[in-house]
mmCIF file of C-alpha atoms and ligand atoms in Angstrom:
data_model
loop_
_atom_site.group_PDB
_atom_site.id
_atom_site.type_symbol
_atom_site.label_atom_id
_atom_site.label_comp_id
_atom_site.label_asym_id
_atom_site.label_seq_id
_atom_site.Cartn_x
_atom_site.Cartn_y
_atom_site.Cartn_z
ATOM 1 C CA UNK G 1 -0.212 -5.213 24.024
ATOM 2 C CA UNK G 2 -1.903 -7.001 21.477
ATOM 3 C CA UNK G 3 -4.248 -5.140 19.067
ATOM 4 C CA UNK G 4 -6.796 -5.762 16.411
ATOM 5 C CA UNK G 5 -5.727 -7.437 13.620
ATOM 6 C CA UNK G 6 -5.662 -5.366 10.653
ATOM 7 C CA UNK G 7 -7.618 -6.255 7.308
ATOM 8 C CA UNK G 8 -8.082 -2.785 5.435
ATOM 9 C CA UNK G 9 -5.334 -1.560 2.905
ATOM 10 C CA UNK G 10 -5.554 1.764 1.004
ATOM 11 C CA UNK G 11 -3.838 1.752 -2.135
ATOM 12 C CA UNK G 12 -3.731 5.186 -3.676
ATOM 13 C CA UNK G 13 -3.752 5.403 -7.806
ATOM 14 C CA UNK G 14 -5.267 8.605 -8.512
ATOM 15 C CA UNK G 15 -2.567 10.746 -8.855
ATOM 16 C CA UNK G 16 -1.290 12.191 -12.410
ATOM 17 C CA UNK G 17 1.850 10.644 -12.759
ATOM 18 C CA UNK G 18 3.183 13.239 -14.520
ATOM 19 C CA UNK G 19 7.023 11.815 -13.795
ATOM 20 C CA UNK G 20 6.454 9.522 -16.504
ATOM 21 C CA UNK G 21 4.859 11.556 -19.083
ATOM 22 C CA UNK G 22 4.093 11.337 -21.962
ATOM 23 C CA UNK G 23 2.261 7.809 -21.640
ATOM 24 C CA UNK G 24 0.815 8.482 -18.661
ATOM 25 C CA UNK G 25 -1.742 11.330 -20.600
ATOM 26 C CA UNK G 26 -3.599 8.298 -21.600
ATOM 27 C CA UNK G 27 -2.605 5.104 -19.342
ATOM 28 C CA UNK G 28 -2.231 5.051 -15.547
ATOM 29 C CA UNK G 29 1.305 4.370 -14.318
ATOM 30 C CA UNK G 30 -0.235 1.343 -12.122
ATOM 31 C CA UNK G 31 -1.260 0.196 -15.277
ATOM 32 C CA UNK G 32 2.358 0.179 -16.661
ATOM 33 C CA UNK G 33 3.484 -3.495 -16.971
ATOM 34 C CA UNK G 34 6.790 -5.139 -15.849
ATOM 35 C CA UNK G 35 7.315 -7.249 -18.278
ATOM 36 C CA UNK G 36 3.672 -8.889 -18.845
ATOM 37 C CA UNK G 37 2.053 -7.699 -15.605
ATOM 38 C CA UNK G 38 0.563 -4.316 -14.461
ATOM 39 C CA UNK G 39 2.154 -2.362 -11.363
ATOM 40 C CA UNK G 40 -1.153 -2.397 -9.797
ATOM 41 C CA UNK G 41 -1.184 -6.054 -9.439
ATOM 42 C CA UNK G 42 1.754 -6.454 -7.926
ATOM 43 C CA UNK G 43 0.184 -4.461 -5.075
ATOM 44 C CA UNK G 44 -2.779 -6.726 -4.895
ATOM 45 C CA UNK G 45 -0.590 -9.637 -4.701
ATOM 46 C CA UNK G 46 1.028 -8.356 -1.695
ATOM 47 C CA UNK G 47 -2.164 -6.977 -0.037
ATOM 48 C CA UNK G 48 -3.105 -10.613 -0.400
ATOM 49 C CA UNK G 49 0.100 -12.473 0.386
ATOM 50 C CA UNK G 50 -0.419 -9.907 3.655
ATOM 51 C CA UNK G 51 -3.934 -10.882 4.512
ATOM 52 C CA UNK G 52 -5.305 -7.815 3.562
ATOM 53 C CA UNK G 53 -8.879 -8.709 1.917
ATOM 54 C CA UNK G 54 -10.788 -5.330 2.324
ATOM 55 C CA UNK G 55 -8.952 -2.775 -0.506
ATOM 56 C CA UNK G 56 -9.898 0.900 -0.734
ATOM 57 C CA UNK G 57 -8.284 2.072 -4.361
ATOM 58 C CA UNK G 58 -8.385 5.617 -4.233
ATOM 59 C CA UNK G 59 -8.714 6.533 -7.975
ATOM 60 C CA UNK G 60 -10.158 8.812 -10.533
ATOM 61 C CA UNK G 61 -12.558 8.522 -13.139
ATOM 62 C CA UNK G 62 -10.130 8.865 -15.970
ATOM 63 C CA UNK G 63 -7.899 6.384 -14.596
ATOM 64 C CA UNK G 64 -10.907 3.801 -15.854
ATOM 65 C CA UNK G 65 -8.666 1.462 -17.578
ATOM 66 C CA UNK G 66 -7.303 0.373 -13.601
ATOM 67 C CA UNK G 67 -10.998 -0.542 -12.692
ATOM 68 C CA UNK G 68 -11.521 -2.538 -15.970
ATOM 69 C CA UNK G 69 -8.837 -4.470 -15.817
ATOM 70 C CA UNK G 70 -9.376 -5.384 -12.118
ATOM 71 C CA UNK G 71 -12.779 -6.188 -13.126
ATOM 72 C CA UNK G 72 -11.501 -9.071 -14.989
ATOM 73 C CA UNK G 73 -12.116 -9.461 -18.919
ATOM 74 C CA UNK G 74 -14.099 -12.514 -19.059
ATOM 75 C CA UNK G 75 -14.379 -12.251 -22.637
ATOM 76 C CA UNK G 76 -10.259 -13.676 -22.932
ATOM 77 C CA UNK G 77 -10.996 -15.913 -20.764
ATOM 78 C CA UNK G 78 -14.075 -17.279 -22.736
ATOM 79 C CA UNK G 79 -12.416 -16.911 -26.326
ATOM 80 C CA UNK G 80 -9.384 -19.261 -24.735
ATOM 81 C CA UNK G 81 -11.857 -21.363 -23.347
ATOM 82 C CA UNK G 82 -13.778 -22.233 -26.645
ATOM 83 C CA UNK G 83 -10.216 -22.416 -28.498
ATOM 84 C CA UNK G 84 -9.664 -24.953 -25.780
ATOM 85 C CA UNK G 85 -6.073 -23.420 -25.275
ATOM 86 C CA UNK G 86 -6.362 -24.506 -21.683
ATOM 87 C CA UNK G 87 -2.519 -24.202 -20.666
ATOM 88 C CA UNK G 88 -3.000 -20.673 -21.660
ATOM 89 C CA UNK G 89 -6.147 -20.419 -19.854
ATOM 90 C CA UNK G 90 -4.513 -22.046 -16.581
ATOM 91 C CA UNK G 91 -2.059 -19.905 -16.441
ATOM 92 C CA UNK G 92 -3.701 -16.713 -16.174
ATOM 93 C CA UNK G 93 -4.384 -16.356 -12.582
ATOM 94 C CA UNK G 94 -7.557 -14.141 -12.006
ATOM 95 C CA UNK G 95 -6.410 -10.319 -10.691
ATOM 96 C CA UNK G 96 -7.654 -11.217 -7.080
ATOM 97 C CA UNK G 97 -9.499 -13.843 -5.490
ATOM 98 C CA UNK G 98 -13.191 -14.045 -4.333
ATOM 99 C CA UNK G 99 -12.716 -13.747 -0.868
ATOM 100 C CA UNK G 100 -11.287 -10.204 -1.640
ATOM 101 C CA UNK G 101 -13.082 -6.935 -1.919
ATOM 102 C CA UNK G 102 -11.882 -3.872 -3.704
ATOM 103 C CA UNK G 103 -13.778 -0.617 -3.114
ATOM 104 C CA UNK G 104 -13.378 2.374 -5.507
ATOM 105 C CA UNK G 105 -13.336 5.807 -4.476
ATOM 106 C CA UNK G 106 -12.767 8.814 -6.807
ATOM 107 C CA UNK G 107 -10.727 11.552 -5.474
ATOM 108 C CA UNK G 108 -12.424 14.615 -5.688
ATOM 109 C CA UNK G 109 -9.380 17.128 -5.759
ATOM 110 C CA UNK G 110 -5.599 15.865 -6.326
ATOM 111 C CA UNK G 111 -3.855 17.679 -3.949
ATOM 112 C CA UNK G 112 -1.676 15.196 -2.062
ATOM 113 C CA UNK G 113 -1.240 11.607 -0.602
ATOM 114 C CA UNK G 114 -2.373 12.852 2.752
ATOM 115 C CA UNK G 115 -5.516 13.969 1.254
ATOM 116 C CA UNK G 116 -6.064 10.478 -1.181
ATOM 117 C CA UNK G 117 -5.448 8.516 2.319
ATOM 118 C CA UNK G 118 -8.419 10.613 4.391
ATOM 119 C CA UNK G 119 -11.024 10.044 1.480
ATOM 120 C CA UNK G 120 -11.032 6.878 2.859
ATOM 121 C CA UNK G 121 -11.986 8.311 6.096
ATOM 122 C CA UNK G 122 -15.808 7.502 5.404
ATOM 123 C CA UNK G 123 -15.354 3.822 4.714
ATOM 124 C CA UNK G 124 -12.641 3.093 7.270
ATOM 125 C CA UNK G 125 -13.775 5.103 9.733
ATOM 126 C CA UNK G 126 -11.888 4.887 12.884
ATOM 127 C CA UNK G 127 -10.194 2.185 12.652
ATOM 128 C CA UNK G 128 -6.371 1.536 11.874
ATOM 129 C CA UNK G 129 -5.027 0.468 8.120
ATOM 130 C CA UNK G 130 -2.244 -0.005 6.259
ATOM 131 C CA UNK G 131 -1.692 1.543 3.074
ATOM 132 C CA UNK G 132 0.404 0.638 -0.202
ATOM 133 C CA UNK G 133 1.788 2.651 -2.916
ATOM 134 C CA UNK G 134 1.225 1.048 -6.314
ATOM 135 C CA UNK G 135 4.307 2.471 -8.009
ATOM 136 C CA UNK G 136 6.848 1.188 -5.552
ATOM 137 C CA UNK G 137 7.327 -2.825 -6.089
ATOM 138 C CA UNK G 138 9.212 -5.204 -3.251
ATOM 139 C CA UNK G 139 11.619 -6.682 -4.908
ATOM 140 C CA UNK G 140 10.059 -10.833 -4.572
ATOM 141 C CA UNK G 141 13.164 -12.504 -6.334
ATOM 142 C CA UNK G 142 15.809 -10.981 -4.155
ATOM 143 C CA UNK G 143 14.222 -11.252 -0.671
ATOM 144 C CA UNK G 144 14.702 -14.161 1.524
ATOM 145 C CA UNK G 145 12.387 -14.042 3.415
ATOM 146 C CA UNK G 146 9.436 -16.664 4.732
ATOM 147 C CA UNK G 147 7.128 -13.549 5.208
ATOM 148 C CA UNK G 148 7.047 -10.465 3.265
ATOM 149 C CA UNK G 149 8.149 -6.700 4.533
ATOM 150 C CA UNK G 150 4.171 -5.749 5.332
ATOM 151 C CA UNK G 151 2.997 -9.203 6.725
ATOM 152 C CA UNK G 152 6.205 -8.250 9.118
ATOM 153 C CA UNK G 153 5.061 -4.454 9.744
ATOM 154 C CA UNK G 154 1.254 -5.658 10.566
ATOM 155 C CA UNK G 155 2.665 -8.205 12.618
ATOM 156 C CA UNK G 156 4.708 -5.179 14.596
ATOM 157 C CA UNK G 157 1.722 -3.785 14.697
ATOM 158 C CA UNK G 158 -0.660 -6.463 16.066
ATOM 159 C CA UNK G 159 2.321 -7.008 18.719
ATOM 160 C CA UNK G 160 3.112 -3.038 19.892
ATOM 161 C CA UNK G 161 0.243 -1.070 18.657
ATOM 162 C CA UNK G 162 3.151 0.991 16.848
ATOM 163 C CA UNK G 163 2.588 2.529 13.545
ATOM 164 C CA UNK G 164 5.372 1.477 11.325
ATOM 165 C CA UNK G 165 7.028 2.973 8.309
ATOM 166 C CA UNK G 166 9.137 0.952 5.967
ATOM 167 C CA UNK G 167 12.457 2.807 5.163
ATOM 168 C CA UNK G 168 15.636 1.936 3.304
ATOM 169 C CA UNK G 169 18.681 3.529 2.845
ATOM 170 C CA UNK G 170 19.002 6.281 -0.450
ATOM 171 C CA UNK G 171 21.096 8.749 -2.068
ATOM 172 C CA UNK G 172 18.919 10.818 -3.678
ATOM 173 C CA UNK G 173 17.089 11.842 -0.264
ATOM 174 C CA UNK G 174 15.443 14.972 -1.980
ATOM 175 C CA UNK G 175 12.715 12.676 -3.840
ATOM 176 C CA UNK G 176 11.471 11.069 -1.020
ATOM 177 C CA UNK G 177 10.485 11.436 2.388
ATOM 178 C CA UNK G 178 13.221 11.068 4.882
ATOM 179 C CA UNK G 179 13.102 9.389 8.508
ATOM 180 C CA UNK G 180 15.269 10.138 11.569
ATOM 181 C CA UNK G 181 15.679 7.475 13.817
ATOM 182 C CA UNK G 182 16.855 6.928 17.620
ATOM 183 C CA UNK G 183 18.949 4.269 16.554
ATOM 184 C CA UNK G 184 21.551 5.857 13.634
ATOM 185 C CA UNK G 185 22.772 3.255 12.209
ATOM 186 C CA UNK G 186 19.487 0.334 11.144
ATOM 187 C CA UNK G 187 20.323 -3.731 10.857
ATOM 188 C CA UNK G 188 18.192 -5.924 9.213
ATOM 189 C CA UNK G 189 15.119 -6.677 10.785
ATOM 190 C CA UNK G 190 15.586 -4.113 13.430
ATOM 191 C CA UNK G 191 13.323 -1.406 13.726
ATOM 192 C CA UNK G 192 13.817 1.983 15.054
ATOM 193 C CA UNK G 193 11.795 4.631 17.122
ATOM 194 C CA UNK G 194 11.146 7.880 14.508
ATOM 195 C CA UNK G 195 12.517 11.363 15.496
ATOM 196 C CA UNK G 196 11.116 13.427 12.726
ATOM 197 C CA UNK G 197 10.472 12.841 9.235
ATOM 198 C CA UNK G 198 10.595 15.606 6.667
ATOM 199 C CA UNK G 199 8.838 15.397 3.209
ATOM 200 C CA UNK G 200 11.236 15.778 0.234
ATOM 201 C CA UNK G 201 13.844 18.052 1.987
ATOM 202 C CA UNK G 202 16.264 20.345 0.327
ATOM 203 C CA UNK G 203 19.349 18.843 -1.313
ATOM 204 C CA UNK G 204 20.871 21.484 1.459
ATOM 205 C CA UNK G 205 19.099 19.656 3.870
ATOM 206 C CA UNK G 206 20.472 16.290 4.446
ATOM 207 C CA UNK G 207 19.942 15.231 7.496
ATOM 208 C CA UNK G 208 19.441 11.334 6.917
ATOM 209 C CA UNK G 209 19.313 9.077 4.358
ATOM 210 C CA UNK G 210 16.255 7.084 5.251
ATOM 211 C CA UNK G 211 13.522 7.120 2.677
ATOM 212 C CA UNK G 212 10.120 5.990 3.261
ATOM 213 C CA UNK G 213 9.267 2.998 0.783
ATOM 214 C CA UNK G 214 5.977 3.511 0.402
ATOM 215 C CA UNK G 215 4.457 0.886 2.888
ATOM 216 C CA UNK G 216 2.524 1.911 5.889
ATOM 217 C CA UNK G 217 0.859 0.490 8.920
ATOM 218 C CA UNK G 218 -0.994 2.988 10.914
ATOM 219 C CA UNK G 219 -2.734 3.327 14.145
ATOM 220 C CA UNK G 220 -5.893 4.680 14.380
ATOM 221 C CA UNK G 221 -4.916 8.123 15.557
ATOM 222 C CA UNK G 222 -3.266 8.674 11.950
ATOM 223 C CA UNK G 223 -6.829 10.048 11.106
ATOM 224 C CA UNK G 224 -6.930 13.056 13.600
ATOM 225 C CA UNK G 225 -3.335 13.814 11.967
ATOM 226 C CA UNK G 226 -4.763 13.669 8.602
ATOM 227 C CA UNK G 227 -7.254 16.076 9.020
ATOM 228 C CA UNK G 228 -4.875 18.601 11.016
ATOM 229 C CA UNK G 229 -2.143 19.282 8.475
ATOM 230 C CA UNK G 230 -1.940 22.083 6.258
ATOM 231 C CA UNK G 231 -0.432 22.198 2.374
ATOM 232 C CA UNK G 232 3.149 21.698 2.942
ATOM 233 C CA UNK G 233 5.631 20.236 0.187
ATOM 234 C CA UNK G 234 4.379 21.845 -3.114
ATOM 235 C CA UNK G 235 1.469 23.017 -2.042
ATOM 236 C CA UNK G 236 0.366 19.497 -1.094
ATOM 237 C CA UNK G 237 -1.328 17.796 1.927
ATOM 238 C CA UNK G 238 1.471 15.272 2.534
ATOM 239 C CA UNK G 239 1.019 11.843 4.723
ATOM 240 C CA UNK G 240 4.774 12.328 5.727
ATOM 241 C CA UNK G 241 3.507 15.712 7.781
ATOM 242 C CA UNK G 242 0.373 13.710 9.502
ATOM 243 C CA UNK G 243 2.768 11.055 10.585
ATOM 244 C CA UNK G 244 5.277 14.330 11.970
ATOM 245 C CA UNK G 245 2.542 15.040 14.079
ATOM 246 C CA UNK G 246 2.017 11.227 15.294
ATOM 247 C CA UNK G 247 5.638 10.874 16.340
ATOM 248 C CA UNK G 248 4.754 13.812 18.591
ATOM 249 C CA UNK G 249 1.982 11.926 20.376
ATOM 250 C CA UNK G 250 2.750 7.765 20.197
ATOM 251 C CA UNK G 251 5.964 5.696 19.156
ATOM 252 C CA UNK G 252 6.039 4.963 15.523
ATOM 253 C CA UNK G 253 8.777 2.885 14.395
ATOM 254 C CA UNK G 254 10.438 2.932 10.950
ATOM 255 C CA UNK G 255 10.897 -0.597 9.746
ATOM 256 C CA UNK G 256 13.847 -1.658 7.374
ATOM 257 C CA UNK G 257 13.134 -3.228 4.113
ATOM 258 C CA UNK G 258 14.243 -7.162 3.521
ATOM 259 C CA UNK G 259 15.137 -7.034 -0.265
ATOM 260 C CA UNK G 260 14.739 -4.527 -2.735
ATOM 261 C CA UNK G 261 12.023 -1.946 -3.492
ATOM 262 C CA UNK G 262 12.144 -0.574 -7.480
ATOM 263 C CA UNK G 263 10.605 3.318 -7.854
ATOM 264 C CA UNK G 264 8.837 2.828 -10.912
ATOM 265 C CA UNK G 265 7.106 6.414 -10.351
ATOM 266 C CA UNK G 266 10.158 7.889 -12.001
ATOM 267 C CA UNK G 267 11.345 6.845 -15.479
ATOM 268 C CA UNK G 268 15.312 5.343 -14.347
ATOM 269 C CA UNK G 269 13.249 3.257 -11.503
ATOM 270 C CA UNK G 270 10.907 1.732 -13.652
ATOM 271 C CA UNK G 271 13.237 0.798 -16.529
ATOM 272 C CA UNK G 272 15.614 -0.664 -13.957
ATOM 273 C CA UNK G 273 12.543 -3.033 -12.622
ATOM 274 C CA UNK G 274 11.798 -3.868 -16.092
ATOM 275 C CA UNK G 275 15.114 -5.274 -16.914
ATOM 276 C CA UNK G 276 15.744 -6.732 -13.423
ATOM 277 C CA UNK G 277 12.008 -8.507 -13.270
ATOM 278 C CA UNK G 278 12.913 -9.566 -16.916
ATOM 279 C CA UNK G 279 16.702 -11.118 -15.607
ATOM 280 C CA UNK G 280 14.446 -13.681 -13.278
ATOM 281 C CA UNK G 281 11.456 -14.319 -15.749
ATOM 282 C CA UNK G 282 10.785 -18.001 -15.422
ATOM 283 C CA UNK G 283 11.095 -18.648 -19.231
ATOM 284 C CA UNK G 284 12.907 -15.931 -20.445
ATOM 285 C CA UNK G 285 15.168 -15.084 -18.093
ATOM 286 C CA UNK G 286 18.520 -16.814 -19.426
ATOM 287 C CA UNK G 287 17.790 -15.721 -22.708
ATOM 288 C CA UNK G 288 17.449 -11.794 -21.680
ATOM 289 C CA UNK G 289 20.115 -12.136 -19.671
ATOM 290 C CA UNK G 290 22.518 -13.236 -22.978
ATOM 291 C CA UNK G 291 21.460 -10.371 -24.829
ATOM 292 C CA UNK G 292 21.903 -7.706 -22.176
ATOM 293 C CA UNK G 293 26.028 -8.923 -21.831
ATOM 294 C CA UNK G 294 26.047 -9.005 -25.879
ATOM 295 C CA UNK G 295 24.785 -5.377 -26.131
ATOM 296 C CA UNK G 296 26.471 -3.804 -23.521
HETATM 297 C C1 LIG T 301 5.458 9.444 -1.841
HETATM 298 C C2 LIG T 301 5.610 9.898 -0.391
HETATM 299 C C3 LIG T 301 7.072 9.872 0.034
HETATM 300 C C4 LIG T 301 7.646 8.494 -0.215
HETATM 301 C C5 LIG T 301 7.462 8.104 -1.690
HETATM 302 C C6 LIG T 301 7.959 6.699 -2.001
HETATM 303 O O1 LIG T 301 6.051 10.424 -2.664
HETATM 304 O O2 LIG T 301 5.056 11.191 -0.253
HETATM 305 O O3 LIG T 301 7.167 10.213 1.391
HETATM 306 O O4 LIG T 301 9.020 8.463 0.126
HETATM 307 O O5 LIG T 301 6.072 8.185 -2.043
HETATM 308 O O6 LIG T 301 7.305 5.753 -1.269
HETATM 309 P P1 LIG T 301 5.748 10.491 -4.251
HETATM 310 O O7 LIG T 301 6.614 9.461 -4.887
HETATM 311 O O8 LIG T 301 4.292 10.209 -4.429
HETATM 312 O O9 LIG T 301 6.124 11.876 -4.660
#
């Protein structure tokens, strides 16, 4: 079975953030750097690295400093220009391409990733997508790998027709949603037919330690799902419980990451990127590194 090749990302930004209060009362986390660059271009990069040209941010209007910094300030570019700094100047890369589009849409009512995902509903329509979630970052330095996680998931996809989920191993299975597999135990680059997945269980409730990383490939049908569920975990209208009902009608295969993923939703996640993207900056990598072993 081959199927349409997919084009169309979601990236949802318009939640609160409220994990990493207080900052985030006045700057988006996707706006949080690691080291010199924003979360939310890190996502970009591997939309594009993935072929995905067509991205739907899901956003909100007071998350405004996201859309102006995608929107590119020409003025820095100009002022460098005219103080002919132009090794400066070549080295900022512009936040996306030409050939790419980003839409905006802003999210009426926060209640949910299942609900950010189905505003795009109108602009999609029914078609399948993938989505990415800006605070989680694929570790680029440590993987191996010729072709990212997602250009490997839509690939699945074109291949099967199988939604895929990409999953890796935790401890702290309560923050995340959880996957249960056919296959128990996962390898590398094997993926594995879903059972059930459970948003956020109870500690009590530890039935597998397979989070979902917050990269998604879904088939068209995701959208009947969508509009289906009910509030579940906190109130909200999670993804996790429209892709519950999926498993119950197609395969949909959870996918194991190549590399590491950093959670920089949560404060410990996003300090641990910060020093780990810092270890393998190009120019002051070494230099970090020294400092960390003479402080600790
Ligand atoms: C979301 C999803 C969850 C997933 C997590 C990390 O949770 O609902 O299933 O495991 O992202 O990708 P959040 O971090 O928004 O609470």
């Amino acid at each position: 079975m081959t199927t349409k090749k997919i084009n169309t990302v979601i990236i949802p930004a318009a939640g609160l953030g409220t994990r990493m209060l207080p900052i985030t009362a006045t700057i988006p986390k996707e706006m949080l750097p690691i080291v010199d660059i924003p979360l939310i271009q890190y996502s970009i990069n591997e939309c594009i690295l993935s072929g995905l040209y067509n991205i739907i941010l899901i956003t909100k209007s007071c998350k405004y400093l996201i859309e102006s910094y995608l929107d590119c300030n020409i003025n820095i570019y100009k002022f460098l220009e005219k103080k002919r700094q132009s090794d400066i100047f070549s080295k900022i890369k512009l936040v996306y391409p030409s050939y790419v589009t980003i839409t905006y849409i802003h999210q009426k009512n926060i209640n949910g990733l299942g609900n950010a995902i189905l505003s795009a509903f109108p602009i999609i329509k029914n078609q399948p997508f993938a989505v990415v979630l800006p605070d989680i970052i694929i570790n680029e330095y440590t993987s191996n790998l010729k072709k990212d996680n997602l250009s490997a998931m839509l690939k699945r996809f074109q291949n099967t027709g199988r939604s895929q989920i990409l999953v890796k191993k935790v401890r702290n299975f309560q923050n995340y949603g959880i996957v249960y597999c056919e296959k128990k135990s996962m390898h590398f680059n094997k993926h594995a037919k879903i059972i059930k997945v459970i948003e956020k269980p109870n500690i009590n409730n530890n039935f597998s330690n397979l989070s979902i990383v917050g990269r998604y490939v879904f088939s068209k049908n995701i959208w009947k799902k969508l509009k289906k569920i009910k509030p579940g975990k906190n109130e909200e209208f999670q993804l996790t419980d429209a892709i519950d009902l999926l498993i119950q009608d197609e395969i949909v295969e959870a996918y194991p990451i190549i590399g590491l993923s950093h959670d920089c939703g949560n404060k410990l996640g996003y300090m641990q990127a910060f020093v780990q993207y810092g270890l393998y900056h190009k120019k002051f990598g070494k230099i970090f590194k020294k400092w960390i072993k003479s402080i600790i």
